[in-house]
Coordinates of C-alpha atoms and ligand atoms in Angstrom, one line a residue:
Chain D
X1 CA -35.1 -50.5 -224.3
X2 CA -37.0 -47.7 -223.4
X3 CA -40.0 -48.2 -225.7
X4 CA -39.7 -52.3 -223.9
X5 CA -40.1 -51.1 -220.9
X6 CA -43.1 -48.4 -221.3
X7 CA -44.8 -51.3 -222.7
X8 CA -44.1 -54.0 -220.1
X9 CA -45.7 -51.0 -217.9
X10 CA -48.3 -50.1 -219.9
X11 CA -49.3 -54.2 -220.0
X12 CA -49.3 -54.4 -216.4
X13 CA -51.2 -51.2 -215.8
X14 CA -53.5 -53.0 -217.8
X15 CA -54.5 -56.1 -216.9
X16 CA -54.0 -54.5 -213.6
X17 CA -56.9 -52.2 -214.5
X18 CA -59.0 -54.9 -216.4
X19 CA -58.6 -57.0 -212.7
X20 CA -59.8 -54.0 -210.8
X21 CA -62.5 -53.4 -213.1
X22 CA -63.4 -57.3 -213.3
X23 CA -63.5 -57.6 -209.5
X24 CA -65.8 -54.6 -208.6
X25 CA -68.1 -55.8 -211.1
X26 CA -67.7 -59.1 -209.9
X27 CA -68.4 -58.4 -206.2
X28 CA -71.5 -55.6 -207.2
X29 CA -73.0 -58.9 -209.4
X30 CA -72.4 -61.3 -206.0
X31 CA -74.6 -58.8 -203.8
X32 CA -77.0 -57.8 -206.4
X33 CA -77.9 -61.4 -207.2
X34 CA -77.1 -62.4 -203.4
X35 CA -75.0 -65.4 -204.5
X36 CA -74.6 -66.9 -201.3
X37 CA -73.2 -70.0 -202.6
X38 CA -69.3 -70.7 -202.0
X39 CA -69.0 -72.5 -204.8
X40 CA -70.8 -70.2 -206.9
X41 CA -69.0 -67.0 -205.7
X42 CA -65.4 -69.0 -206.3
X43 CA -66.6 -69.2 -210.3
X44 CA -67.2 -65.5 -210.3
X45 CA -63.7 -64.7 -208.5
X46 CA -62.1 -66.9 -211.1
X47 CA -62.9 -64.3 -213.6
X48 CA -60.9 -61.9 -211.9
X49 CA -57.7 -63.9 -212.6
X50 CA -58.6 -65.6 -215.8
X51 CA -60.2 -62.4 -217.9
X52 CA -57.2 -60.1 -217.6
X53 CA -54.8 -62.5 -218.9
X54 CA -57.5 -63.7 -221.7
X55 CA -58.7 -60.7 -222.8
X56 CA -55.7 -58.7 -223.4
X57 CA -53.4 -60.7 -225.7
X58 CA -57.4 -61.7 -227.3
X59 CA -57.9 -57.8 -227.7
X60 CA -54.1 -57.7 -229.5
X61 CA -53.9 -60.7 -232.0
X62 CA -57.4 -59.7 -232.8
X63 CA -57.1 -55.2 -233.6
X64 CA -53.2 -55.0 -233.0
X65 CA -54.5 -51.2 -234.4
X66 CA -55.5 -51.3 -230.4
X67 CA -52.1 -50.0 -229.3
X68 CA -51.2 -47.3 -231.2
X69 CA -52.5 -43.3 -230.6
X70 CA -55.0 -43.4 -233.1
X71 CA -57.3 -45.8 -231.3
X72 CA -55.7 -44.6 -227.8
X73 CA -56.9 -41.0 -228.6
X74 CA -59.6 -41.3 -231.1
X75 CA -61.6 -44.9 -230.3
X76 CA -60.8 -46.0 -226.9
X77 CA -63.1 -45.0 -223.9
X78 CA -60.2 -44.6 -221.5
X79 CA -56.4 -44.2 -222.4
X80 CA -54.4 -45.7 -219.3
X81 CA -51.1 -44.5 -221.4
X82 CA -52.1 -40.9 -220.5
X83 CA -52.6 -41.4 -217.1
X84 CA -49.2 -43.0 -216.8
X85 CA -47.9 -39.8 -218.8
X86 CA -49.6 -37.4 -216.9
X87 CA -47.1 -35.0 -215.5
X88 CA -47.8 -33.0 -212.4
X89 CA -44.9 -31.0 -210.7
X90 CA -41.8 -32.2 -213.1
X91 CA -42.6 -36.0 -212.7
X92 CA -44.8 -38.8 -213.5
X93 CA -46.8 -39.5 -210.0
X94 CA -49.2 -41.8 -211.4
X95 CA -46.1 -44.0 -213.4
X96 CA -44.4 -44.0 -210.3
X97 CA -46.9 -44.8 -207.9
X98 CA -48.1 -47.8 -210.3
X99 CA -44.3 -49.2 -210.4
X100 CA -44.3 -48.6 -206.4
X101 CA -47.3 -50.7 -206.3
X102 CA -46.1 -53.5 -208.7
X103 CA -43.4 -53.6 -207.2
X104 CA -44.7 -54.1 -203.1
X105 CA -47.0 -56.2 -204.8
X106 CA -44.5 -58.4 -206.3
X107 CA -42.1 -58.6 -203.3
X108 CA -45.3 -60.1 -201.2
X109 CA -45.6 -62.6 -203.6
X110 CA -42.4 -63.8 -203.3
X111 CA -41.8 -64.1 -199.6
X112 CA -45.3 -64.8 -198.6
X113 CA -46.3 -67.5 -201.6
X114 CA -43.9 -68.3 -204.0
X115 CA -41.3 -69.1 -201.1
X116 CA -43.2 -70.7 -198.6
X117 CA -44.5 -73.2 -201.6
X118 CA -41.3 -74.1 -203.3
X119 CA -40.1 -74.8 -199.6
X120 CA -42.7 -77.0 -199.3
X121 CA -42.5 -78.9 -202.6
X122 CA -38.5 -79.2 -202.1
X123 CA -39.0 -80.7 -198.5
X124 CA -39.4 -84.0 -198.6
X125 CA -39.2 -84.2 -194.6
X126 CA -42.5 -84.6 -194.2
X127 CA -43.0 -87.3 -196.6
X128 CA -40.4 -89.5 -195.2
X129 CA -42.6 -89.1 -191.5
X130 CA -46.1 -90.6 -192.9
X131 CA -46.6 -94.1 -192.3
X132 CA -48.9 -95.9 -193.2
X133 CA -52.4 -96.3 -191.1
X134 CA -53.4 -100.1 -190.9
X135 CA -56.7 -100.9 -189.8
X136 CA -56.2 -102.1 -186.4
X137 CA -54.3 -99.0 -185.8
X138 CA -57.1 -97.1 -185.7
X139 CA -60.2 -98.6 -186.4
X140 CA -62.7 -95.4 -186.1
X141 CA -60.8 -94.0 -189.0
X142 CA -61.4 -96.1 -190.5
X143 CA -64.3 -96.7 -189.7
X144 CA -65.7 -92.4 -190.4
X145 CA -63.9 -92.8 -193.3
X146 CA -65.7 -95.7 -194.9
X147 CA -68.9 -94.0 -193.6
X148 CA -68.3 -90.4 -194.9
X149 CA -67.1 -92.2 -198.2
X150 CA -70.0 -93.7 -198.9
X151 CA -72.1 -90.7 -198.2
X152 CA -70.0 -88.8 -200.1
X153 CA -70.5 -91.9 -203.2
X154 CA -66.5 -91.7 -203.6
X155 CA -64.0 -94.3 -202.8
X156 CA -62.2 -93.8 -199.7
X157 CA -58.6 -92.8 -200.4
X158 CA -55.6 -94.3 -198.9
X159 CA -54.7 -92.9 -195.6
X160 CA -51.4 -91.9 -194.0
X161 CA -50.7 -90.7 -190.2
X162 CA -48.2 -87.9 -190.0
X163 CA -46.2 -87.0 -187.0
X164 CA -46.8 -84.0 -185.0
X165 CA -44.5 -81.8 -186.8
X166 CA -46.7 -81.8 -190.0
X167 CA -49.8 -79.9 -190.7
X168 CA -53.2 -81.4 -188.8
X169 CA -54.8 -83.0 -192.0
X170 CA -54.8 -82.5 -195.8
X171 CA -54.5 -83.9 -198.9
X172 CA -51.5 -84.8 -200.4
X173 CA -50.2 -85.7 -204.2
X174 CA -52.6 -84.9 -207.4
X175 CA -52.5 -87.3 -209.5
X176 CA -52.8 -90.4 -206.6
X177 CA -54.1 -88.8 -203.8
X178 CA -53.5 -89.8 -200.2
X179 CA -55.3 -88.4 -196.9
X180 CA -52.2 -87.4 -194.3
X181 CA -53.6 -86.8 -191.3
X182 CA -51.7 -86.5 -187.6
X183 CA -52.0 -88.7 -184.9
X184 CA -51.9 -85.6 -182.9
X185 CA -55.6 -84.5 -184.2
X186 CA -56.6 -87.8 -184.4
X187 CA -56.2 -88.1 -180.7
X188 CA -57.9 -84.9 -180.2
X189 CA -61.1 -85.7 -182.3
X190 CA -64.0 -87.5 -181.3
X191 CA -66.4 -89.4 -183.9
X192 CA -68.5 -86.4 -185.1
X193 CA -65.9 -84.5 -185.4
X194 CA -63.8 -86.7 -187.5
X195 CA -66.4 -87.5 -189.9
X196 CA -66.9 -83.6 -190.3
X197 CA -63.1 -83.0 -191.1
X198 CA -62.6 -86.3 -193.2
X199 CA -65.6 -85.1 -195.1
X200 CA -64.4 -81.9 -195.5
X201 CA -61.2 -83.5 -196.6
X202 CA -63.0 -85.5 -199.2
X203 CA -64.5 -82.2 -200.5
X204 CA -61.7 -80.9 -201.4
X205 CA -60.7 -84.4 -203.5
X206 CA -64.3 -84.5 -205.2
X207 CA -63.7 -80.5 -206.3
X208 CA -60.4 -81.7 -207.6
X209 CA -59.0 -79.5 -205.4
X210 CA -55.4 -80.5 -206.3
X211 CA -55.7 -79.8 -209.8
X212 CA -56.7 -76.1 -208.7
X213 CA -54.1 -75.8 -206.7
X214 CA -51.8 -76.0 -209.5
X215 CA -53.8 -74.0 -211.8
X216 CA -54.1 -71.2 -209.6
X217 CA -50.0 -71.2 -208.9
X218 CA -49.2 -70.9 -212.7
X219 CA -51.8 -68.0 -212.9
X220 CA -50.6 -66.3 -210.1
X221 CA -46.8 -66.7 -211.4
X222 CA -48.3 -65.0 -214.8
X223 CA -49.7 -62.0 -212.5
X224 CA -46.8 -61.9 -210.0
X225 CA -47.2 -58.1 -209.9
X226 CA -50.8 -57.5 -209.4
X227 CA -52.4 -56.6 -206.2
X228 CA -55.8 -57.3 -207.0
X229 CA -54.9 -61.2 -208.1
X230 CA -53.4 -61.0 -205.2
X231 CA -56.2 -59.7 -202.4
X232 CA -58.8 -62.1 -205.5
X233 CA -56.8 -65.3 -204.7
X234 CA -57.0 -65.6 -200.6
X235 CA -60.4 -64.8 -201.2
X236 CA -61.0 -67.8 -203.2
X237 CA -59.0 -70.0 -200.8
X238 CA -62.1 -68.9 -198.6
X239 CA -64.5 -69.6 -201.0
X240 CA -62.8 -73.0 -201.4
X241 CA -63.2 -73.6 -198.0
X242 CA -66.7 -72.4 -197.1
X243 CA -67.7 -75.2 -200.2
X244 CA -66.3 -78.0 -198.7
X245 CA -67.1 -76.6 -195.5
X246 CA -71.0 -76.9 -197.2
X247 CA -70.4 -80.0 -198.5
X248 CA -68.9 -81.9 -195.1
X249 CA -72.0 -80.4 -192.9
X250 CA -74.4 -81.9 -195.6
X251 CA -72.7 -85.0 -195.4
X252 CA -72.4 -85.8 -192.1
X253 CA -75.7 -82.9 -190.5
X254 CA -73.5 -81.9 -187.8
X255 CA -72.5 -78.3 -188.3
X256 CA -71.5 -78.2 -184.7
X257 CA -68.9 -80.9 -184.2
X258 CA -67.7 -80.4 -187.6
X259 CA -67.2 -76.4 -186.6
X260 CA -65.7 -77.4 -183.6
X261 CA -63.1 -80.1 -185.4
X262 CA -62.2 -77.3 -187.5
X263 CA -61.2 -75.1 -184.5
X264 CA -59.3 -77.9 -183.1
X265 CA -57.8 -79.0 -186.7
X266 CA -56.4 -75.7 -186.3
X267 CA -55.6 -76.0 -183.1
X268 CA -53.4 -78.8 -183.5
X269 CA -50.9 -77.3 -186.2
X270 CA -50.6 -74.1 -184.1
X271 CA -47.2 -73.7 -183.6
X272 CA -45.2 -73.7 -180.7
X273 CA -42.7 -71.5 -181.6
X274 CA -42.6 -68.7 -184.8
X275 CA -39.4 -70.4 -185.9
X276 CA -40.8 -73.6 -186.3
X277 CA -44.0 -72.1 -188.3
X278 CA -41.7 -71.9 -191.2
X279 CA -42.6 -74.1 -193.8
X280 CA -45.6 -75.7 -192.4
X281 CA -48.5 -76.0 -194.4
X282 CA -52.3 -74.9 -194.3
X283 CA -54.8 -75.9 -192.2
X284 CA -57.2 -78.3 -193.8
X285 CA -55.4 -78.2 -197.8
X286 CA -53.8 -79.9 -200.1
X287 CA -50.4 -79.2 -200.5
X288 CA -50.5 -77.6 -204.1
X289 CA -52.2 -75.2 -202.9
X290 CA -49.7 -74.7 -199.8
X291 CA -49.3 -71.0 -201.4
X292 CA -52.2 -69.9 -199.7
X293 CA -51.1 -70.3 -196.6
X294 CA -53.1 -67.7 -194.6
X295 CA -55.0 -69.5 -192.3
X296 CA -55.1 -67.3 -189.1
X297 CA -57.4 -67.9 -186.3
X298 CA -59.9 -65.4 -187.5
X299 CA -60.4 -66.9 -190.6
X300 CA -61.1 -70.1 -188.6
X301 CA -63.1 -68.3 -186.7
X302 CA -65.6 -66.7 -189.3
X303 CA -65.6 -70.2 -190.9
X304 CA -67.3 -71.7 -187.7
X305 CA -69.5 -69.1 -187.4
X306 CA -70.7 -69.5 -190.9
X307 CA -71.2 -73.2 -190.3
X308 CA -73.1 -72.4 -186.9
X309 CA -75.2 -69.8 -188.7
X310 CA -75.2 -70.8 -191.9
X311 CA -76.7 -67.8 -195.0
X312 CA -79.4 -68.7 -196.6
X313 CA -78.7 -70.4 -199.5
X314 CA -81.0 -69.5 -202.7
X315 CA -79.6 -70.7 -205.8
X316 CA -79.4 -68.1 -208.5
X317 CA -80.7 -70.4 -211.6
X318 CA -78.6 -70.5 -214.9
X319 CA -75.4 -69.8 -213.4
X320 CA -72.9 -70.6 -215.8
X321 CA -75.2 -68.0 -218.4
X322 CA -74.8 -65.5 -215.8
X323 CA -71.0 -66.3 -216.2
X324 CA -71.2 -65.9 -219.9
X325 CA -72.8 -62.9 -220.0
X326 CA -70.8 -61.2 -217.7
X327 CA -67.4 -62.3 -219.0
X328 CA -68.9 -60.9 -222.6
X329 CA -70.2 -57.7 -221.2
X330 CA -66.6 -57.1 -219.8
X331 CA -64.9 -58.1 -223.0
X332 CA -66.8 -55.2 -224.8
X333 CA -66.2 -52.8 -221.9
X334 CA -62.5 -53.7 -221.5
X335 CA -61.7 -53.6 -225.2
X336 CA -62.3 -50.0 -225.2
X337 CA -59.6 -49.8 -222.3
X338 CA -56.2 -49.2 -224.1
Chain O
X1 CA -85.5 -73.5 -221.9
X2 CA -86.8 -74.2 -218.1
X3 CA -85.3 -74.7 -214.8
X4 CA -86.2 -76.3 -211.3
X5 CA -84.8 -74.3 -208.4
X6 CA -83.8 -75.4 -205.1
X7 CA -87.1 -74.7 -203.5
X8 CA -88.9 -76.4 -206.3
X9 CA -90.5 -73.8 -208.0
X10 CA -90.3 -73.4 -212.0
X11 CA -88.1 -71.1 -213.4
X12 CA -88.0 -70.3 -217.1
X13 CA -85.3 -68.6 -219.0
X14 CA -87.5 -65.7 -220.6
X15 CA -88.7 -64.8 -216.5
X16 CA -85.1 -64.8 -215.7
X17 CA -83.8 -62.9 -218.3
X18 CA -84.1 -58.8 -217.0
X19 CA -82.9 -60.2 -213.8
X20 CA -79.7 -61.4 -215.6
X21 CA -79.1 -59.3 -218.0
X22 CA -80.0 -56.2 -216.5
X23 CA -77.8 -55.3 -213.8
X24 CA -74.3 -56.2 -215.6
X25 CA -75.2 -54.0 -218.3
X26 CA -76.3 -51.1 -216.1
X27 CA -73.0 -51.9 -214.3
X28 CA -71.5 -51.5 -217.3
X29 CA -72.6 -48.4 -218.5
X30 CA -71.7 -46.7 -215.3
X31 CA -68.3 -47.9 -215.9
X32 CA -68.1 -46.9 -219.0
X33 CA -69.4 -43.3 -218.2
X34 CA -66.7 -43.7 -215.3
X35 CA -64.2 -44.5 -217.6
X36 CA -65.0 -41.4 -220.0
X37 CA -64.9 -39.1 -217.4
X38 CA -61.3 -40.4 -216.1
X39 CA -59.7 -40.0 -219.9
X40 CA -61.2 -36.4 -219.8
X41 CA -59.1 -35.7 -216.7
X42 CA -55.6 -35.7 -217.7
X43 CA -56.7 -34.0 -221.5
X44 CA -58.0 -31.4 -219.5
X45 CA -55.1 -31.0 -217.1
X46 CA -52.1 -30.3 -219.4
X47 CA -52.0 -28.4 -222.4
X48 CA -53.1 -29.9 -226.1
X49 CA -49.8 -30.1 -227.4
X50 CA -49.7 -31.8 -230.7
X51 CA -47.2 -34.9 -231.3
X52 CA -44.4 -35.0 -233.7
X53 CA -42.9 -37.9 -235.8
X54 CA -39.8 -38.4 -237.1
X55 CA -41.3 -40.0 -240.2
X56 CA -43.7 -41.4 -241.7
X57 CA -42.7 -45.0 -240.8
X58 CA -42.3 -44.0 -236.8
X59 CA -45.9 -42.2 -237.0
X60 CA -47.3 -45.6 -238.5
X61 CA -45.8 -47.5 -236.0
X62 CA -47.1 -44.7 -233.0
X63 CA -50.3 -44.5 -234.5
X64 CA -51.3 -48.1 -235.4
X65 CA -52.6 -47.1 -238.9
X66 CA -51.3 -46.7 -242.2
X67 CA -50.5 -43.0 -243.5
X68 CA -52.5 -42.1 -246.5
X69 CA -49.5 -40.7 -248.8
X70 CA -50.1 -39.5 -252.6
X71 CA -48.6 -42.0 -255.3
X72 CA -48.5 -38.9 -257.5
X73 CA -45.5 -36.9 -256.0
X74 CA -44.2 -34.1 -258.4
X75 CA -40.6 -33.3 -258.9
X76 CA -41.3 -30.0 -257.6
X77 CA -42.1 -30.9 -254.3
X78 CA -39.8 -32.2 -251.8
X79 CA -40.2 -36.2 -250.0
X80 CA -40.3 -36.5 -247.1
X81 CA -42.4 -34.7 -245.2
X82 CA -40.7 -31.4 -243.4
X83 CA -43.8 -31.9 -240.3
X84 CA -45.5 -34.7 -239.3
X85 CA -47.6 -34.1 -236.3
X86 CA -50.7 -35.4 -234.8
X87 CA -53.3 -33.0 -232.6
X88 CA -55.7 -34.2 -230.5
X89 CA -58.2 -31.0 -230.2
X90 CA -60.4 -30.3 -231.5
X91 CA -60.3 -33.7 -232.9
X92 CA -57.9 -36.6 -233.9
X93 CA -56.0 -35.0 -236.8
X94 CA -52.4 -35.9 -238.6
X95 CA -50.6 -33.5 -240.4
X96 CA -47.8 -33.9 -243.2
X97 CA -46.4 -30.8 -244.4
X98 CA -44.2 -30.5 -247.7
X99 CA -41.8 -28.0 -248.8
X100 CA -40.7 -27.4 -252.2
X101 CA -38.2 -28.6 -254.0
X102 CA -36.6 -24.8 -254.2
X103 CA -37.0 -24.7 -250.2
X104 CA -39.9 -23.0 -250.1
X105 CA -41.9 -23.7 -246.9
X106 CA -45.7 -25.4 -246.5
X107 CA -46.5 -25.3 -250.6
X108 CA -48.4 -28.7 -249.3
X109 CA -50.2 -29.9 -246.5
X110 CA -52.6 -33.0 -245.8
X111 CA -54.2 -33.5 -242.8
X112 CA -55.9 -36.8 -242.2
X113 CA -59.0 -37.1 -239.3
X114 CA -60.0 -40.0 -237.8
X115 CA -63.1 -39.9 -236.9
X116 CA -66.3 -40.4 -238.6
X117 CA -67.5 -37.1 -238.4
X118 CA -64.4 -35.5 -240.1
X119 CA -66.0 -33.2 -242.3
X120 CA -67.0 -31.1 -239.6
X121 CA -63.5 -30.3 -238.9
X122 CA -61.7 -29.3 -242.4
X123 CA -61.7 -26.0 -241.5
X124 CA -59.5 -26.8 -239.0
X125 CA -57.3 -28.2 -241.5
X126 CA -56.3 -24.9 -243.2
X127 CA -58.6 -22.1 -244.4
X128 CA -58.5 -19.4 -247.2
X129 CA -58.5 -15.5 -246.1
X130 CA -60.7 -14.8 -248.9
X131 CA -63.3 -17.3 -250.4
X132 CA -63.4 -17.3 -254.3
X133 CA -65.2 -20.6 -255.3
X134 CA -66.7 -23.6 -254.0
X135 CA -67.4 -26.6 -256.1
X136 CA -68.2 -30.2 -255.9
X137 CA -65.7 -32.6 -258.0
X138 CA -65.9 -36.1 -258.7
X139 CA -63.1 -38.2 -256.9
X140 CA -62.1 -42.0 -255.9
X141 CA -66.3 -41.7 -257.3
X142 CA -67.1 -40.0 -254.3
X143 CA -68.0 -36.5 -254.0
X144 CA -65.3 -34.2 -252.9
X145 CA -65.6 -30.0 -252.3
X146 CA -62.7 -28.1 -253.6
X147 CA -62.7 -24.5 -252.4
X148 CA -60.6 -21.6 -254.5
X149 CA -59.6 -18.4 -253.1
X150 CA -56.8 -16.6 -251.7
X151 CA -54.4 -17.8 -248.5
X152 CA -52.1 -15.2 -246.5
X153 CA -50.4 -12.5 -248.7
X154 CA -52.6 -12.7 -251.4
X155 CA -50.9 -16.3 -252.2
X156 CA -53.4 -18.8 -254.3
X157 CA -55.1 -21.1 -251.8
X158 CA -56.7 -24.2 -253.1
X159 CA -57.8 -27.0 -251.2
X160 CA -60.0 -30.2 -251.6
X161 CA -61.5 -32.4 -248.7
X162 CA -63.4 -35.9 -249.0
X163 CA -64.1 -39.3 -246.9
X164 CA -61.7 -41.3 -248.3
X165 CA -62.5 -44.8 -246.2
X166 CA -61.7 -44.6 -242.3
X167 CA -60.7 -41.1 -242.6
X168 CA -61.5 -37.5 -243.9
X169 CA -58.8 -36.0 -246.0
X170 CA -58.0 -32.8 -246.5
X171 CA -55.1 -31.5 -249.1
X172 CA -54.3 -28.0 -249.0
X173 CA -51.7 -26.3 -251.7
X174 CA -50.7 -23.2 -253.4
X175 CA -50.3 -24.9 -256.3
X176 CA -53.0 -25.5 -259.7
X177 CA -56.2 -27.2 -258.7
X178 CA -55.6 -29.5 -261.4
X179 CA -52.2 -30.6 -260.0
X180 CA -54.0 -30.4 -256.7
X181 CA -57.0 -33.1 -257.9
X182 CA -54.0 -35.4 -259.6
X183 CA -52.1 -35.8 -255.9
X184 CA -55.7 -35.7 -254.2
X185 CA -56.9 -38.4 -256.8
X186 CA -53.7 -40.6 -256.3
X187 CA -53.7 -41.0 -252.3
X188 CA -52.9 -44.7 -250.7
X189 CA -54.1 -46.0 -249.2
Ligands
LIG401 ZN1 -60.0 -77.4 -196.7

C-alpha cells in the first residue's frame, strides 16, 4: 500500500512537472516566434494537457527500466523521487508541499468545474424554457443570421429563444446543434451587433467547438490534481474566444459593434442576485464546455479591447512543423525526467 | 517545400528552418542544464548513504535491471547474498557480498557499475594492500585484468574486473584465481 501510494505521488509529481516544463516552453516559443494568432496559440496550449498524459505511460511501455534507481540515479537528468525524499528538519517538505498542492488543486476542480458542469448537464430547466423562433417572430434574426451564414459559407443552424433566466446566447447539443439565444439580448441588440455575436456564435460551431468541449472535460478529469492544466485550460477558453472573436470581426468588418454586443451579451446574463448565479452558464459558449465558466467582466473587457485594437497578426509559416518539433524536442527532454 | 505567407511573400522551408529549429533546442538545453543542476541539489544536501536490499529479487525490482549473479556457485560459499547494497558516489555501483559456507564473513564480493565508464572506478570496488601481479586474461572473449596480491592481514586478495555488456564487473575473493575466473567466467546475465 505504501509502495501504491509513493507511486501514485511520484506519477503526479510527474506529469505535474512535464506540464510545468511543457507550458514555460510553450509560452517562451509563443513570444519568441510572436504567435499572435488565437487559434494558433490554443494548438500550442493543447500540448500542455495532451503531452503529460502521452508521454508518460509512452516513456513506460516503451523502457519500463525508466522507473527503477538504476536509471533514476545513473541515466536520468533529474530524479523528481529524490526531491520528494529529500528530508530537511525530520520531514519531507517537498512531498508534503506537492500533496498540499494536489490536493487545493483538486478541491478547485471540483467545486469550481466539475460541479458547476454536471449541474448543468443534469438540469434540464433550461431546456424545457427554449421555444422555438419562427420567422415572423423575429425577422432580423433571421434575417443576420442568413446573412452571417452565408459569409461564414455554413448552413444556418436551427434557432431557439431562451427566457431570461438562461445564459445570453450559446450553442447548445454536439452532435445536432442549435443556437439558444434570449429574447432578453435580442432586445438589447441592434443589427451590427447581432451579426457580430451570431458570427461569433457560428465560430465556435465551424471550430467544432462542442466536440472540444468534451474533449477538454475528459482530459481535465484525467489531470484533476494538476494546477498547471488547471491555470493551461482557462487560458485556452481565452484563446477559444479571441479566435472566434477573429473570425466574427472578419465576417461581418465591425469590430466595434461586435465589441460592444459582446459587452452587452455579458451584460444581459449578469446576474441579479449571487444566489441565482448558480448554475448558469458562460457567456457566449457552448454548453460542453460550461466547465469554464470564468467569464468575469475583465475578461470581457480585455476581449473588447483586443477587438478595438486588434495585435498584429503575422502568421508564423509551417505551424503544425513547429508543433512537431517542439512536441519531439520535449519527448527527448522529458524522458530523461524520472 | 515552399510556402506563401499572409503578406504574400515567399517563404521556403530551408530559410525557415534556424528560425524553427533553433530556439526550442536552445530552450531545451537550458532546461536540461536546469534540470542537472536541480538533481545535484538534494545529492549534495544529505549524506551519500548507500541503499540496501532485502534480496536480490527486491533489488531487481528497485533497480529496474537484472542482477548479474554467477551460475557457477561453489558449495563452499553461502547463497544468498549476506549484503546487497547500491552506492551512488562516486558512481552508480551494486554490491553483493558472500560469506562462506563455515560463516566466514566477505570471502566474496561483486560489485556491478553502471555506467559506461566503469573501469575507471574498480578501485573503488575493493583494493589489495600490497600489489603482487597484474595480468590480462581472456574472458566472455573480452579482455579482463586480474590483479594478485595481498588484502588486510596478509589474507590472499585476488580480484578480476571486465565490461561485461551494460555494466563493468568487478569480483573480488580470497579464494584461488582459478576458482575466481570459473565464477567470473559463469556470470548471467
Ligand atoms: Zn464564445
Amino acid at each position: 500500500m505504501a509502495a501504491f501510494t509513493a507511486d501514485v505521488t511520484g506519477y503526479m509529481a510527474a506529469t505535474v512537472f512535464y506540464s510545468l516544463v511543457t507550458a514555460l516552453v510553450v509560452e517562451a516559443l509563443i513570444r519568441i516566434w510572436a504567435i499572435h494568432r488565437p487559434s494558433t496559440r490554443f494548438k500550442f496550449r493543447l500540448l500542455v494537457l495532451f503531452l503529460p498524459l502521452l508521454y508518460w505511460p509512452a516513456f513506460l511501455l516503451t523502457y519500463p527500466q525508466r522507473q527503477g534507481d538504476v536509471f533514476r540515479h545513473g541515466t536520468a537528468l533529474l530524479d523528481l523521487k529524490q526531491w520528494l525524499d529529500l528530508p530537511v528538519a525530520g520531514t519531507m517538505p517537498f512531498r508534503y508541499g506537492l500533496l498540499l498542492l494536489l490536493a487545493s488543486t483538486t478541491l478547485l476542480f471540483l467545486a469550481q468545474e466539475l460541479a458547476p458542469t454536471l449541474r448543468t448537464l443534469l438540469a434540464r430547466r433550461h431546456r424545457q424554457e427554449r421555444r422555438r423562433l419562427e420567422k415572423r417572430q423575429h425577422p432580423g434574426l433571421h434575417a443576420a443570421l442568413a446573412e452571417v451564414s452565408q459569409k461564414m459559407g455554413r448552413p444556418a443552424p436551427q434557432v431557439l429563444a431562451a427566457n431570461r433566466q438562461a445564459p445570453a446566447v450559446y450553442i447548445a447539443g454536439a452532435a445536432n446543434p442549435t443556437l439558444v439565444i434570449s429574447s432578453h439580448l435580442l432586445e438589447a441588440l441592434d443589427g451590427n451587433e447581432l451579426r457580430g455575436v451570431l458570427a461569433h456564435e457560428l465560430a465556435h460551431l465551424r471550430r467544432r467547438d462542442s466536440w472540444w468541449g468534451w474533449v477538454l472535460l475528459v482530459i481535465r478529469v484525467l489531470m484533476f490534481y494538476n494546477p498547471v492544466a488547471l491555470l493551461v485550460s482557462r487560458q485556452l477558453v481565452q484563446d477559444n474566444e479571441q479566435a472566434c472573436d477573429d473570425v466574427a470581426v472578419s465576417a461581418t468588418g465591425q469590430p466595434l459593434a461586435f465589441a460592444a454586443g459582446l459587452i452587452k451579451a455579458f451584460q444581459a446574463e449578469k446576474p441579479e442576485s449571487p444566489a441565482k448565479a448558480q448554475g448558469r452558464s458562460g457567456d457566449l459558449r457552448s454548453r460542453a464546455s460550461a466547465m469554464y465558466d470564468h467569464a468575469s467582466l475583465s475578461t470581457v473587457k480585455r476581449r473588447a479591447a483586443r477587438l478595438l485594437n486588434p495585435p498584429p497578426i503575422e502568421d508564423s509559416p509551417y505551424e503544425n512543423i513547429r508543433l512537431v518539433v517542439v512536441s519531439s524536442m520535449l519527448a527527448v527532454l522529458l524522458f530523461f525526467v524520472a | 517545400m515552399s510556402k506563401q505567407d499572409a503578406t504574400g511573400r515567399k517563404t521556403s522551408f530551408g530559410k525557415e528552418a534556424p528560425g524553427i529549429l533553433l530556439p526550442p533546442a536552445l530552450l531545451m538545453g537550458f532546461a536540461a542544464l536546469l534540470f542537472h543542476l536541480l538533481n545535484l541539489v538534494p545529492a549534495s544536501l544529505q549524506p551519500a548513504q548507500a541503499r540496501t536490499y532485502e534480496s536480490i529479487e527486491a533489488a531487481e525490482r528497485a533497480l529496474g535491471v537484472k542482477i548479474s549473479v554467477p551460475a557457477y556457485f561453489p558449495d563452499y560459499l553461502r547463497w544468498p547474498p549476506t549484503r546487497i547494497a547500491l552506492q551512488r558516489k562516486p558512481t552508480l555501483m551494486l554490491s553483493l557480498v558472500f560469506s562462506a559456507a563455515d560463516g566466514a564473513e566477505g570471502v566474496l564480493s561483486i560489485h556491478q557499475v553502471f555506467s559506461p565508464a566503469g573501469e575507471k572506478y574498480y578501485r573503488e570496488a575493493a583494493k589489495p594492500e600490497v600489489l603482487l601481479g597484474e595480468l590480462t586474461v581472456p574472458l566472455d572473449g573480452r579482455e579482463a585484468t586480474l590483479i594478485i596480491g595481498k588484502g588486510a592481514g596478509g589474507a590472499p586478495f585476488n580480484q578480476v574486473h571486465w565490461r561485461k555488456g551494460d555494466r563493468y564487473l568487478i569480483i573480488t575473493t580470497l579464494y584461488p584465481p582459478e576458482e575466481l575466473l570459473k565464477i567470473a567466467g559463469s556470470m548471467k546475465p
